[in-house]
Short mmCIF file of C-alpha atoms in Angstrom, two decimals:
data_model
loop_
_atom_site.label_atom_id
_atom_site.label_comp_id
_atom_site.label_asym_id
_atom_site.label_seq_id
_atom_site.Cartn_x
_atom_site.Cartn_y
_atom_site.Cartn_z
CA MET A 1 42.13 -18.00 57.97
CA PRO A 2 43.76 -17.57 54.47
CA ASN A 3 44.88 -14.65 52.57
CA THR A 4 41.76 -13.77 49.70
CA SER A 5 43.14 -10.72 48.48
CA HIS A 6 42.96 -10.23 44.70
CA PHE A 7 46.02 -7.68 44.82
CA LEU A 8 48.53 -8.87 42.56
CA TYR A 9 50.97 -5.66 42.70
CA GLY A 10 52.31 -1.96 41.84
CA ALA A 11 53.88 -1.33 39.09
CA ASN A 12 54.83 1.60 37.00
CA VAL A 13 54.95 2.15 33.19
CA ARG A 14 55.74 4.83 31.32
CA ALA A 15 53.03 6.17 28.98
CA ASN A 16 51.88 9.63 27.60
CA GLY A 17 55.78 10.63 28.13
CA ILE A 18 55.02 10.56 31.79
CA ARG A 19 55.61 8.08 34.78
CA GLN A 20 51.88 6.23 34.98
CA HIS A 21 51.94 4.37 38.32
CA TYR A 22 48.93 1.57 38.78
CA LEU A 23 48.03 -0.82 40.91
CA ARG A 24 46.64 -4.54 39.77
CA TYR A 25 43.98 -7.09 40.98
CA GLY A 26 42.67 -9.86 40.07
CA GLY A 27 44.81 -10.70 36.32
CA GLN A 28 42.00 -13.15 35.27
CA GLY A 29 39.03 -12.29 33.11
CA PRO A 30 37.88 -9.05 30.89
CA THR A 31 40.24 -6.18 31.88
CA VAL A 32 38.73 -3.30 33.25
CA VAL A 33 40.33 0.04 34.29
CA ILE A 34 39.15 2.39 37.07
CA VAL A 35 39.91 5.92 37.18
CA PRO A 36 39.44 7.21 40.21
CA GLY A 37 38.44 10.99 41.49
CA ILE A 38 40.36 14.71 41.49
CA THR A 39 42.13 13.82 44.88
CA SER A 40 41.84 10.15 45.36
CA PRO A 41 45.33 8.32 44.67
CA ALA A 42 44.56 4.57 43.52
CA VAL A 43 45.60 2.99 46.50
CA THR A 44 42.08 4.51 48.41
CA TRP A 45 40.19 2.80 45.64
CA GLY A 46 41.83 -0.45 46.67
CA PHE A 47 38.40 -1.81 48.53
CA VAL A 48 36.53 -1.63 45.42
CA ALA A 49 39.38 -2.82 43.56
CA GLU A 50 39.27 -6.13 45.90
CA ARG A 51 35.94 -6.36 44.73
CA PHE A 52 36.25 -6.42 41.00
CA GLY A 53 39.25 -8.47 41.10
CA ARG A 54 37.17 -11.63 41.74
CA HIS A 55 35.94 -11.22 37.60
CA PHE A 56 38.26 -9.10 36.14
CA ASP A 57 41.64 -8.29 35.62
CA THR A 58 41.86 -4.59 37.02
CA TYR A 59 43.62 -1.86 36.60
CA VAL A 60 43.69 1.49 39.10
CA LEU A 61 45.52 4.27 37.84
CA ASP A 62 47.03 7.13 39.93
CA VAL A 63 46.27 9.68 37.60
CA ARG A 64 49.18 12.64 36.39
CA GLY A 65 49.78 14.71 39.95
CA ARG A 66 48.20 11.79 42.01
CA GLY A 67 49.41 9.18 44.49
CA LEU A 68 52.83 7.63 43.08
CA SER A 69 52.18 9.18 39.16
CA GLU A 70 54.44 11.94 37.86
CA ALA A 71 54.06 15.18 39.34
CA SER A 72 56.45 18.86 38.17
CA ASP A 73 55.70 22.77 38.27
CA SER A 74 55.69 21.92 34.40
CA LEU A 75 53.29 18.61 33.76
CA ASP A 76 49.78 19.81 31.66
CA TYR A 77 46.74 18.42 34.42
CA GLY A 78 44.65 19.54 31.55
CA LEU A 79 41.57 16.99 31.10
CA ASP A 80 43.02 16.18 27.17
CA ALA A 81 46.26 15.23 28.96
CA CYS A 82 44.79 12.71 31.41
CA ALA A 83 42.48 11.36 28.75
CA ALA A 84 45.35 10.54 26.77
CA ASP A 85 47.16 8.88 29.45
CA VAL A 86 44.69 6.37 29.80
CA ALA A 87 44.86 5.73 26.15
CA ALA A 88 49.12 5.70 26.44
CA PHE A 89 48.34 3.79 29.25
CA ALA A 90 46.49 0.99 27.78
CA GLU A 91 48.62 0.84 24.71
CA ALA A 92 51.60 0.66 26.68
CA LEU A 93 50.19 -2.38 28.13
CA GLY A 94 48.86 -4.47 25.99
CA LEU A 95 45.41 -4.36 27.40
CA GLY A 96 43.36 -4.21 24.25
CA ALA A 97 40.04 -4.53 24.59
CA TYR A 98 39.01 -2.67 27.44
CA GLN A 99 36.14 -1.53 29.89
CA LEU A 100 36.79 1.97 31.79
CA VAL A 101 35.03 2.84 35.39
CA GLY A 102 35.49 6.30 36.09
CA HIS A 103 34.79 8.09 38.87
CA SER A 104 33.58 11.65 39.24
CA MET A 105 37.13 13.18 37.95
CA GLY A 106 37.28 9.95 36.29
CA ALA A 107 34.08 9.66 34.88
CA ARG A 108 34.97 13.02 33.15
CA ILE A 109 38.10 11.31 31.89
CA GLY A 110 36.56 8.83 30.24
CA ILE A 111 33.87 10.91 28.59
CA ARG A 112 36.93 12.83 26.78
CA LEU A 113 38.70 9.65 26.24
CA ALA A 114 35.39 8.20 24.46
CA ARG A 115 36.11 10.69 21.63
CA GLN A 116 39.35 11.31 21.45
CA HIS A 117 41.05 7.79 21.67
CA PRO A 118 38.45 5.28 21.63
CA GLN A 119 40.58 2.68 20.53
CA GLY A 120 40.11 -0.32 22.43
CA LEU A 121 37.62 1.30 25.03
CA GLU A 122 34.67 -1.32 24.40
CA LYS A 123 32.35 0.18 27.65
CA LEU A 124 32.37 3.24 29.79
CA VAL A 125 30.78 3.35 33.57
CA LEU A 126 30.30 7.31 34.73
CA ILE A 127 30.01 7.38 38.09
CA ASP A 128 28.83 10.62 39.29
CA PRO A 129 30.19 12.99 37.34
CA PRO A 130 30.73 17.15 37.39
CA VAL A 131 28.44 17.95 34.82
CA SER A 132 29.60 21.73 35.35
CA GLY A 133 30.35 23.79 32.34
CA PRO A 134 31.00 26.92 30.68
CA GLY A 135 27.73 28.40 31.74
CA ARG A 136 26.43 25.80 33.47
CA ARG A 137 26.00 25.16 37.76
CA ARG A 138 28.40 25.19 39.36
CA TYR A 139 30.03 21.92 40.82
CA PRO A 140 28.76 22.32 44.81
CA SER A 141 32.56 21.16 46.19
CA GLN A 142 34.21 24.44 46.57
CA LEU A 143 37.88 24.58 45.83
CA PRO A 144 38.93 25.03 49.70
CA TRP A 145 37.84 21.86 50.76
CA TYR A 146 40.03 20.57 48.96
CA ILE A 147 43.46 22.64 49.16
CA ASP A 148 43.03 23.23 52.64
CA SER A 149 42.98 19.28 53.41
CA ILE A 150 45.97 18.58 51.32
CA ARG A 151 47.95 21.44 52.71
CA LEU A 152 47.07 20.12 56.29
CA ALA A 153 48.04 16.35 54.91
CA GLN A 154 51.30 17.69 53.87
CA ARG A 155 52.33 18.63 57.43
CA GLY A 156 50.26 15.81 58.96
CA ILE A 157 47.02 15.98 59.84
CA THR A 158 45.00 13.65 62.22
CA ILE A 159 42.32 11.23 61.84
CA ALA A 160 40.24 13.97 64.05
CA GLN A 161 41.34 16.92 61.77
CA MET A 162 40.32 14.50 58.73
CA ARG A 163 36.80 13.68 59.84
CA GLN A 164 36.01 17.65 59.87
CA PHE A 165 36.19 17.16 55.99
CA CYS A 166 34.99 13.73 55.63
CA PRO A 167 32.22 13.65 58.48
CA THR A 168 30.64 10.28 57.77
CA TRP A 169 33.58 7.92 56.76
CA THR A 170 34.89 4.86 59.29
CA GLU A 171 37.94 5.22 61.04
CA GLU A 172 40.12 2.75 58.42
CA GLN A 173 38.80 5.00 55.35
CA LEU A 174 39.94 8.44 57.31
CA ARG A 175 43.52 6.72 58.34
CA LEU A 176 44.06 5.63 54.72
CA ARG A 177 43.00 9.51 52.99
CA ALA A 178 45.18 10.75 55.57
CA GLU A 179 48.08 9.23 54.32
CA TRP A 180 47.89 9.33 50.80
CA LEU A 181 45.64 12.82 50.61
CA GLN A 182 49.56 14.68 50.47
CA THR A 183 50.72 13.00 47.50
CA CYS A 184 48.17 14.81 45.67
CA ASP A 185 49.95 17.83 43.82
CA GLU A 186 48.25 21.02 44.48
CA ARG A 187 48.47 22.46 40.78
CA ALA A 188 46.68 19.30 39.64
CA ILE A 189 43.83 19.93 41.66
CA VAL A 190 43.13 23.42 40.81
CA THR A 191 43.40 22.56 37.25
CA THR A 192 41.14 19.84 37.37
CA PHE A 193 38.64 21.65 39.30
CA ASP A 194 39.04 24.58 37.30
CA GLY A 195 38.46 22.66 34.42
CA PHE A 196 35.18 21.20 36.18
CA HIS A 197 33.55 24.39 35.04
CA GLN A 198 35.61 25.16 31.64
CA ASP A 199 35.78 22.18 30.27
CA ASP A 200 32.52 21.43 28.10
CA ILE A 201 31.87 17.09 28.32
CA HIS A 202 28.39 17.56 27.51
CA ALA A 203 30.09 18.71 23.71
CA ASP A 204 31.65 15.29 23.31
CA VAL A 205 29.00 13.00 25.05
CA PRO A 206 27.33 12.31 21.28
CA HIS A 207 30.87 11.11 20.25
CA ILE A 208 30.67 8.43 22.63
CA LYS A 209 30.20 4.69 20.48
CA VAL A 210 30.40 2.35 23.24
CA PRO A 211 27.75 1.17 25.79
CA ALA A 212 27.87 3.23 28.90
CA LEU A 213 26.09 2.84 32.12
CA LEU A 214 25.84 6.13 33.93
CA MET A 215 25.28 5.85 37.80
CA VAL A 216 23.64 8.64 40.07
CA ALA A 217 24.13 9.30 43.86
CA GLY A 218 20.98 9.53 45.35
CA ARG A 219 22.21 12.43 47.69
CA GLY A 220 25.39 13.97 45.83
CA GLY A 221 23.78 17.13 44.40
CA VAL A 222 26.28 16.11 41.46
CA ILE A 223 23.64 15.35 39.05
CA GLN A 224 19.74 16.46 39.26
CA ALA A 225 17.05 15.06 37.28
CA GLU A 226 17.45 17.69 34.67
CA ASP A 227 20.84 16.93 34.43
CA GLN A 228 20.10 13.26 34.11
CA LYS A 229 17.57 13.57 30.85
CA GLU A 230 20.21 15.88 29.25
CA LEU A 231 22.86 13.38 29.61
CA GLU A 232 20.02 11.05 28.32
CA GLN A 233 19.17 13.03 25.10
CA LEU A 234 22.48 13.75 23.77
CA LEU A 235 23.07 9.81 24.28
CA PRO A 236 20.57 7.46 23.51
CA GLY A 237 20.58 4.24 24.43
CA LEU A 238 22.62 5.35 27.96
CA GLN A 239 22.01 2.98 30.73
CA LEU A 240 21.13 3.88 34.09
CA ALA A 241 21.16 3.14 37.83
CA HIS A 242 20.75 5.07 40.75
CA VAL A 243 22.35 4.65 45.02
CA PRO A 244 19.69 6.46 46.40
CA ASN A 245 21.43 6.26 49.85
CA ALA A 246 24.76 7.00 48.75
CA GLY A 247 26.29 10.74 48.57
CA HIS A 248 28.95 11.92 45.55
CA MET A 249 31.67 8.80 47.45
CA ILE A 250 29.23 6.21 46.21
CA PRO A 251 31.22 3.23 47.38
CA TRP A 252 32.40 5.01 50.36
CA ASP A 253 28.55 5.61 51.61
CA ASP A 254 26.84 2.40 50.03
CA GLU A 255 28.91 -0.05 48.92
CA GLU A 256 27.05 -3.03 48.85
CA GLY A 257 24.49 -0.44 47.08
CA PHE A 258 27.43 0.95 44.48
CA TYR A 259 28.33 -2.64 43.49
CA ALA A 260 24.44 -3.37 43.10
CA ALA A 261 24.31 -0.98 40.56
CA PHE A 262 26.03 -2.53 37.83
CA GLY A 263 23.82 -5.35 37.36
CA ASN A 264 25.19 -7.36 35.10
CA PHE A 265 26.80 -3.98 32.36
CA LEU A 266 30.95 -5.55 33.01
CA GLY A 267 29.70 -9.24 31.23
CA HIS A 268 29.59 -10.56 35.16
CA ALA A 269 27.76 -8.85 38.20
CA LEU A 270 29.56 -8.13 41.24
CA THR A 271 29.47 -10.79 44.08
CA PRO A 272 28.32 -9.85 47.20
CA ALA A 273 30.56 -9.74 50.23
CA ASN A 274 29.19 -12.81 52.05
CA ALA A 275 28.93 -15.06 48.94
CA ALA A 276 31.08 -17.63 48.86
#
């Protein structure tokens, strides 16, 4: 059978003073930048980028301290730095106008980016962003879940061990996570997790000046009805999409439901897997 992959290449660029690694898919159509979550290197979103690559010039970032992007004892892993990274990345590659799709941590980065570095940003997709913050309900996941799995991965985690952390995932998904989780810098993860409870993204939301879509996982427990209502009040015109049969890792739980939830928001519907 012919190779139908839309993967083009992986590369590094120096932007915002650090090495940023990314993967590129498709190369045609409007530009989409995907920013993954707290312990998801870019490669783990490759299956999503393949679908995006059918219609968009798609870039998937390794957020600093993850994957093949820069990590160090002295690196700032805070939300402001991560948002500045995305802006500098887009500028360094000359992307011009782009749409950002952020999952979890990546959605929070997108919110901060929209307020502090809006140049070039055309649309924003917020996939199940943690709505924790000062004086708010805590994020439902616990820090040891991340740290324990990373430390096991650094030693050489087995698929069986990885399944204990992600019991609903397929063997292929577990294998990829087991391979790449060891690239997540523990300092970056701790800083991000602490930021989930210290950074007030709700103060940023009213400053979003581009069309925005909020995608909510029906079984995630991250965004509840009152959270959704508050975000709608903070950002009138916020579009909503629900994936009722998915947990927080939406494309892992209900991949086709995930793609369908975008509708035509990005300017082109994401073709179903069985479509020509």
